[in-house]
């Protein structure tokens, strides 16, 4: 199946490549319909205070239950949505859903929403988020937006304005997947981040590798100096929980505590926790 292409290089026909391409095209086409067909939903994963076990927030994570393909992971369809621009409509819907769910929770529980670079650069992006909050009647300080470093790389005025406007309104920001990209510490000073989320890849190495441990220690030392909180992602075992806590993380998230669950279950987790912590009288407020 070899053939010579225009640059005199030999390329081979790779059936897996075209299969991937076909799937991508299908996802692209069906993503447009998925919202209308009600195939998408938002799941919520608790973020807990490591010293008390109390749920402080939930991260909103989008799920796509396709009638034929089954469950599609966001890692597969979010990049497609980013490429086609569908992420704008999708992202607006996700923020609105997340805010609506959070409005049902106790007022000390926040909701974290992931934002794609394109969403931040869309015209009227900050206003759109403030509108979603108003419609859901969710106070701005109960929303936290998670963004990754890639958004900040180009040092654009748009990103700066977006963050400044929302931050002035009370919205919070978390730097997501810290440690996977450039991890420039300059961002932490320049932008209004209240939290740093240390990527799962460091957490899984925390007991095994001394290096991961040292990195988490350094980041959390710096975070507390800058008055920021540090969240460990992907905690799966009690050993990892203890190790990141010893390294200075105050908050954690991962399968050890809970997977992402539908909103009615998030509400039940909260009710059960309030019952345990505050006594049965206040359980159903
Ligand atoms: P992320 O923001 O870093 O989200 C954390 C991911 O780690 C989630 O995967 C979560 O289910 C997974 N996770 C949490 N705890 C554990 C654990 O203990 N072990 C393991 N192995 N994994 C754990 P998910 O839901 O598949 O999302 C993947 C990525 O897709 C997210 O990474 C985020 O970048 C993106 N994403 C998800 N939902 C949205 C969304 O609504 N909007 C945008 N723009 N991106 C989203
Ligand atoms: Mg995230
Ligand atoms: Mg992350
Ligand atoms: Mg991630």
Coordinates of C-alpha atoms and ligand atoms in Angstrom, one line a residue:
X1 CA 0.0 0.0 0.0
X2 CA 3.0 2.3 -0.1
X3 CA 2.8 5.3 -2.3
X4 CA 5.0 8.3 -3.1
X5 CA 3.6 11.6 -2.1
X6 CA 4.4 15.0 -3.5
X7 CA 7.5 15.5 -1.4
X8 CA 8.9 12.2 -2.5
X9 CA 8.3 10.7 0.9
X10 CA 6.8 7.2 1.1
X11 CA 3.6 7.1 3.1
X12 CA 1.6 4.0 4.0
X13 CA -2.2 3.6 4.1
X14 CA -3.0 3.2 7.8
X15 CA -6.5 1.7 8.3
X16 CA -6.6 2.8 12.0
X17 CA -5.9 6.4 10.9
X18 CA -8.9 6.5 8.6
X19 CA -11.0 4.8 11.3
X20 CA -10.1 7.5 13.7
X21 CA -10.9 10.1 11.1
X22 CA -14.3 8.6 10.4
X23 CA -15.1 8.6 14.1
X24 CA -14.0 12.2 14.5
X25 CA -16.2 13.2 11.6
X26 CA -19.1 11.4 13.2
X27 CA -18.5 13.0 16.5
X28 CA -18.3 16.4 14.8
X29 CA -21.7 15.9 13.1
X30 CA -23.5 14.3 16.0
X31 CA -22.2 16.8 18.6
X32 CA -24.3 19.4 16.9
X33 CA -27.4 17.3 17.6
X34 CA -26.4 15.9 21.0
X35 CA -27.7 19.0 22.9
X36 CA -31.1 18.9 21.2
X37 CA -31.4 15.2 21.6
X38 CA -30.7 15.6 25.3
X39 CA -27.7 13.2 25.2
X40 CA -25.4 15.4 27.3
X41 CA -25.4 15.8 31.0
X42 CA -23.2 17.4 33.7
X43 CA -21.8 15.2 36.4
X44 CA -20.3 16.6 39.6
X45 CA -17.2 15.4 41.4
X46 CA -16.6 16.5 45.0
X47 CA -13.6 18.5 46.1
X48 CA -13.0 17.9 49.8
X49 CA -11.2 19.6 52.6
X50 CA -8.4 17.1 53.4
X51 CA -8.3 17.9 57.1
X52 CA -12.0 17.6 57.8
X53 CA -13.4 15.5 54.9
X54 CA -16.0 18.1 54.2
X55 CA -17.2 18.8 50.6
X56 CA -16.2 22.3 49.7
X57 CA -17.0 22.2 46.0
X58 CA -18.0 20.1 43.1
X59 CA -16.3 20.1 39.7
X60 CA -18.7 20.0 36.8
X61 CA -17.7 17.5 34.2
X62 CA -19.6 17.0 31.0
X63 CA -20.8 13.5 29.9
X64 CA -22.1 12.4 26.6
X65 CA -24.3 9.3 26.6
X66 CA -24.6 8.4 22.9
X67 CA -27.4 6.0 22.1
X68 CA -25.2 3.8 19.8
X69 CA -21.6 4.7 20.7
X70 CA -22.2 4.5 24.5
X71 CA -20.4 6.9 26.9
X72 CA -18.0 9.3 25.2
X73 CA -15.2 10.8 27.3
X74 CA -14.8 14.6 27.3
X75 CA -11.2 14.1 26.3
X76 CA -12.5 12.8 23.0
X77 CA -15.2 15.2 22.1
X78 CA -14.2 18.5 23.8
X79 CA -11.2 18.9 21.4
X80 CA -13.6 18.3 18.5
X81 CA -16.0 20.9 19.9
X82 CA -13.0 23.3 20.2
X83 CA -12.0 22.7 16.6
X84 CA -15.5 23.3 15.2
X85 CA -16.4 26.1 17.5
X86 CA -19.3 24.2 18.9
X87 CA -17.6 24.6 22.3
X88 CA -19.2 28.1 22.6
X89 CA -22.8 26.8 22.6
X90 CA -21.8 23.8 24.5
X91 CA -19.8 25.8 27.1
X92 CA -22.7 28.2 27.7
X93 CA -25.0 25.3 28.3
X94 CA -22.5 23.7 30.7
X95 CA -22.1 26.9 32.7
X96 CA -25.9 27.4 32.9
X97 CA -26.5 23.8 34.0
X98 CA -23.7 23.9 36.6
X99 CA -24.9 27.2 38.0
X100 CA -28.5 25.9 38.2
X101 CA -27.4 22.8 40.1
X102 CA -25.2 24.7 42.5
X103 CA -28.0 27.1 43.4
X104 CA -29.6 24.0 45.1
X105 CA -26.6 23.4 47.3
X106 CA -25.8 25.0 50.7
X107 CA -24.2 28.4 50.2
X108 CA -20.7 27.4 51.4
X109 CA -20.4 24.9 48.5
X110 CA -19.0 26.2 45.2
X111 CA -19.1 24.8 41.7
X112 CA -16.0 24.6 39.5
X113 CA -16.5 24.8 35.7
X114 CA -13.8 24.1 33.1
X115 CA -13.4 26.7 30.4
X116 CA -11.8 26.2 27.0
X117 CA -9.5 28.8 25.5
X118 CA -12.0 29.6 22.8
X119 CA -14.8 30.4 25.3
X120 CA -12.7 33.0 27.0
X121 CA -11.9 34.7 23.7
X122 CA -15.4 34.8 22.4
X123 CA -16.9 38.3 22.3
X124 CA -19.0 39.0 25.4
X125 CA -17.7 35.9 27.2
X126 CA -17.6 37.5 30.7
X127 CA -21.1 38.9 30.3
X128 CA -22.4 35.5 29.2
X129 CA -21.1 34.0 32.4
X130 CA -22.6 36.8 34.6
X131 CA -25.9 36.3 32.8
X132 CA -25.8 32.6 33.6
X133 CA -25.2 33.4 37.2
X134 CA -28.1 35.8 37.3
X135 CA -30.5 33.4 35.7
X136 CA -29.6 30.7 38.1
X137 CA -29.6 33.1 41.0
X138 CA -26.1 31.9 42.0
X139 CA -23.9 34.4 43.8
X140 CA -20.7 35.0 41.8
X141 CA -18.4 33.9 44.6
X142 CA -19.9 30.4 44.4
X143 CA -18.6 29.9 40.8
X144 CA -15.0 29.0 40.2
X145 CA -13.6 28.8 36.6
X146 CA -10.9 26.3 35.9
X147 CA -8.5 27.3 33.2
X148 CA -5.2 25.7 32.0
X149 CA -2.0 27.4 31.3
X150 CA -2.3 27.1 27.6
X151 CA -5.0 29.9 27.8
X152 CA -2.4 32.2 29.3
X153 CA 0.5 31.5 27.0
X154 CA -0.3 34.2 24.5
X155 CA -0.6 36.9 27.2
X156 CA -3.7 38.2 25.4
X157 CA -5.5 41.3 26.5
X158 CA -8.8 39.5 26.1
X159 CA -7.9 36.9 28.7
X160 CA -6.7 39.5 31.1
X161 CA -9.9 41.6 30.7
X162 CA -12.0 38.5 31.0
X163 CA -10.4 37.5 34.3
X164 CA -10.3 41.0 35.7
X165 CA -14.0 41.6 34.9
X166 CA -15.2 38.4 36.4
X167 CA -12.9 38.5 39.3
X168 CA -14.2 42.0 40.2
X169 CA -17.7 40.5 40.2
X170 CA -16.6 37.9 42.7
X171 CA -16.0 34.9 40.4
X172 CA -13.0 32.8 41.4
X173 CA -10.3 31.2 39.3
X174 CA -8.3 28.0 39.5
X175 CA -5.2 27.1 37.5
X176 CA -6.0 23.5 36.3
X177 CA -3.6 20.7 35.4
X178 CA -0.6 22.5 37.0
X179 CA 2.6 20.8 36.3
X180 CA 1.7 19.5 32.8
X181 CA 2.6 22.5 30.8
X182 CA 5.1 25.3 31.2
X183 CA 4.1 25.8 34.9
X184 CA 5.4 29.3 34.8
X185 CA 5.1 30.9 38.2
X186 CA 4.7 34.3 36.7
X187 CA 1.1 33.4 36.0
X188 CA 0.3 33.1 39.6
X189 CA 1.2 36.7 40.2
X190 CA -0.2 38.2 37.1
X191 CA -3.7 36.6 37.2
X192 CA -6.2 36.4 40.0
X193 CA -5.9 32.7 40.8
X194 CA -7.2 31.6 44.2
X195 CA -6.3 27.9 43.6
X196 CA -3.8 25.7 41.9
X197 CA -4.8 22.2 40.9
X198 CA -1.8 19.9 40.8
X199 CA -2.2 17.4 38.0
X200 CA -3.0 13.8 38.6
X201 CA 0.3 12.7 37.1
X202 CA 2.1 14.1 40.1
X203 CA -0.3 12.7 42.6
X204 CA 0.1 9.2 41.3
X205 CA 3.8 9.5 41.7
X206 CA 3.6 11.0 45.2
X207 CA 4.5 7.9 47.2
X208 CA 6.6 6.3 44.5
X209 CA 8.7 9.1 43.3
X210 CA 10.6 11.5 45.6
X211 CA 10.5 14.0 42.8
X212 CA 6.7 14.4 42.6
X213 CA 6.7 14.8 46.4
X214 CA 9.3 17.5 46.2
X215 CA 7.4 19.3 43.5
X216 CA 4.1 19.2 45.3
X217 CA 5.9 20.5 48.4
X218 CA 7.4 23.4 46.5
X219 CA 4.2 24.3 44.8
X220 CA 2.2 24.2 48.0
X221 CA 4.8 26.2 49.9
X222 CA 4.6 28.9 47.3
X223 CA 0.8 28.7 47.2
X224 CA 0.4 29.4 50.9
X225 CA 2.9 32.3 50.6
X226 CA 0.7 33.7 47.9
X227 CA -2.4 33.0 49.9
X228 CA -3.7 30.4 47.4
X229 CA -5.1 27.0 48.0
X230 CA -3.7 23.9 46.5
X231 CA -5.8 21.0 45.3
X232 CA -4.5 17.5 44.5
X233 CA -6.3 15.9 41.6
X234 CA -6.8 12.2 41.0
X235 CA -6.5 10.9 44.6
X236 CA -7.3 7.1 44.4
X237 CA -5.8 5.7 47.6
X238 CA -5.5 6.6 51.3
X239 CA -1.7 6.6 50.9
X240 CA -2.0 9.3 48.2
X241 CA -4.3 11.3 50.4
X242 CA -1.9 11.2 53.3
X243 CA 1.1 11.9 51.1
X244 CA -0.3 15.0 49.5
X245 CA -1.6 16.3 52.8
X246 CA 1.9 15.8 54.3
X247 CA 3.2 17.7 51.3
X248 CA 0.9 20.7 52.1
X249 CA -2.2 20.2 49.9
X250 CA -5.3 21.5 51.7
X251 CA -8.0 20.2 49.2
X252 CA -8.3 17.0 47.2
X253 CA -10.4 15.3 44.6
X254 CA -10.4 11.8 43.2
X255 CA -12.0 8.4 43.1
X256 CA -10.9 7.8 46.7
X257 CA -13.6 10.2 47.7
X258 CA -16.0 9.9 44.8
X259 CA -16.3 9.7 41.1
X260 CA -18.3 12.4 39.3
X261 CA -22.0 11.8 39.9
X262 CA -25.3 13.1 38.5
X263 CA -26.7 16.2 40.3
X264 CA -29.3 14.3 42.4
X265 CA -26.5 12.2 43.8
X266 CA -24.4 15.3 44.5
X267 CA -27.3 16.6 46.5
X268 CA -27.6 13.4 48.4
X269 CA -23.8 13.3 49.2
X270 CA -24.2 16.8 50.7
X271 CA -27.3 15.9 52.7
X272 CA -25.7 12.8 54.1
X273 CA -22.6 14.8 55.0
X274 CA -24.6 17.6 56.7
X275 CA -26.4 14.9 58.7
X276 CA -23.1 13.4 59.8
X277 CA -21.5 16.7 60.7
X278 CA -24.3 18.8 61.9
X279 CA -26.7 16.2 63.4
X280 CA -29.9 14.8 61.9
X281 CA -32.1 17.9 62.8
X282 CA -30.4 20.0 60.2
X283 CA -30.0 17.3 57.6
X284 CA -33.0 18.2 55.5
X285 CA -33.0 22.0 55.5
Ligands
LIG1 P1 -9.9 18.0 34.3 O1 -10.5 19.3 34.3 O2 -8.5 17.9 34.8 O3 -10.8 17.0 35.1 C1 -10.4 16.0 35.9 C2 -10.5 14.7 35.2 O4 -9.9 13.6 36.0 C3 -11.9 14.2 35.0 O5 -11.9 13.4 33.8 C4 -12.2 13.3 36.2 O6 -13.2 12.4 36.0 C5 -10.8 12.6 36.3 N1 -10.6 12.1 37.6 C6 -11.0 12.6 38.8 N2 -10.5 11.8 39.8 C7 -9.8 10.8 39.3 C8 -9.1 9.7 39.9 O7 -9.0 9.5 41.1 N3 -8.5 8.9 39.0 C9 -8.5 9.1 37.6 N4 -7.9 8.2 36.9 N5 -9.2 10.1 37.1 C10 -9.8 11.0 37.9 P2 -13.1 13.7 32.7 O8 -14.4 14.0 33.3 O9 -12.9 12.5 31.7 O10 -12.6 15.0 32.0 C11 -11.4 15.1 31.3 C12 -11.0 16.5 30.9 O11 -12.0 17.0 29.9 C13 -11.1 17.5 32.1 O12 -9.9 17.4 32.8 C14 -11.3 18.8 31.3 O13 -10.0 19.2 30.8 C15 -12.1 18.3 30.2 N6 -13.5 18.6 30.5 C16 -14.4 17.9 31.2 N7 -15.6 18.5 31.3 C17 -15.5 19.7 30.7 C18 -16.3 20.8 30.4 O14 -17.5 20.9 30.9 N8 -15.8 21.9 29.7 C19 -14.5 21.8 29.2 N9 -14.1 22.9 28.5 N10 -13.7 20.8 29.4 C20 -14.1 19.8 30.1
LIG2 MG1 -10.7 20.8 35.7
LIG3 MG1 -7.3 19.0 36.0
LIG4 MG1 -7.2 17.4 32.8

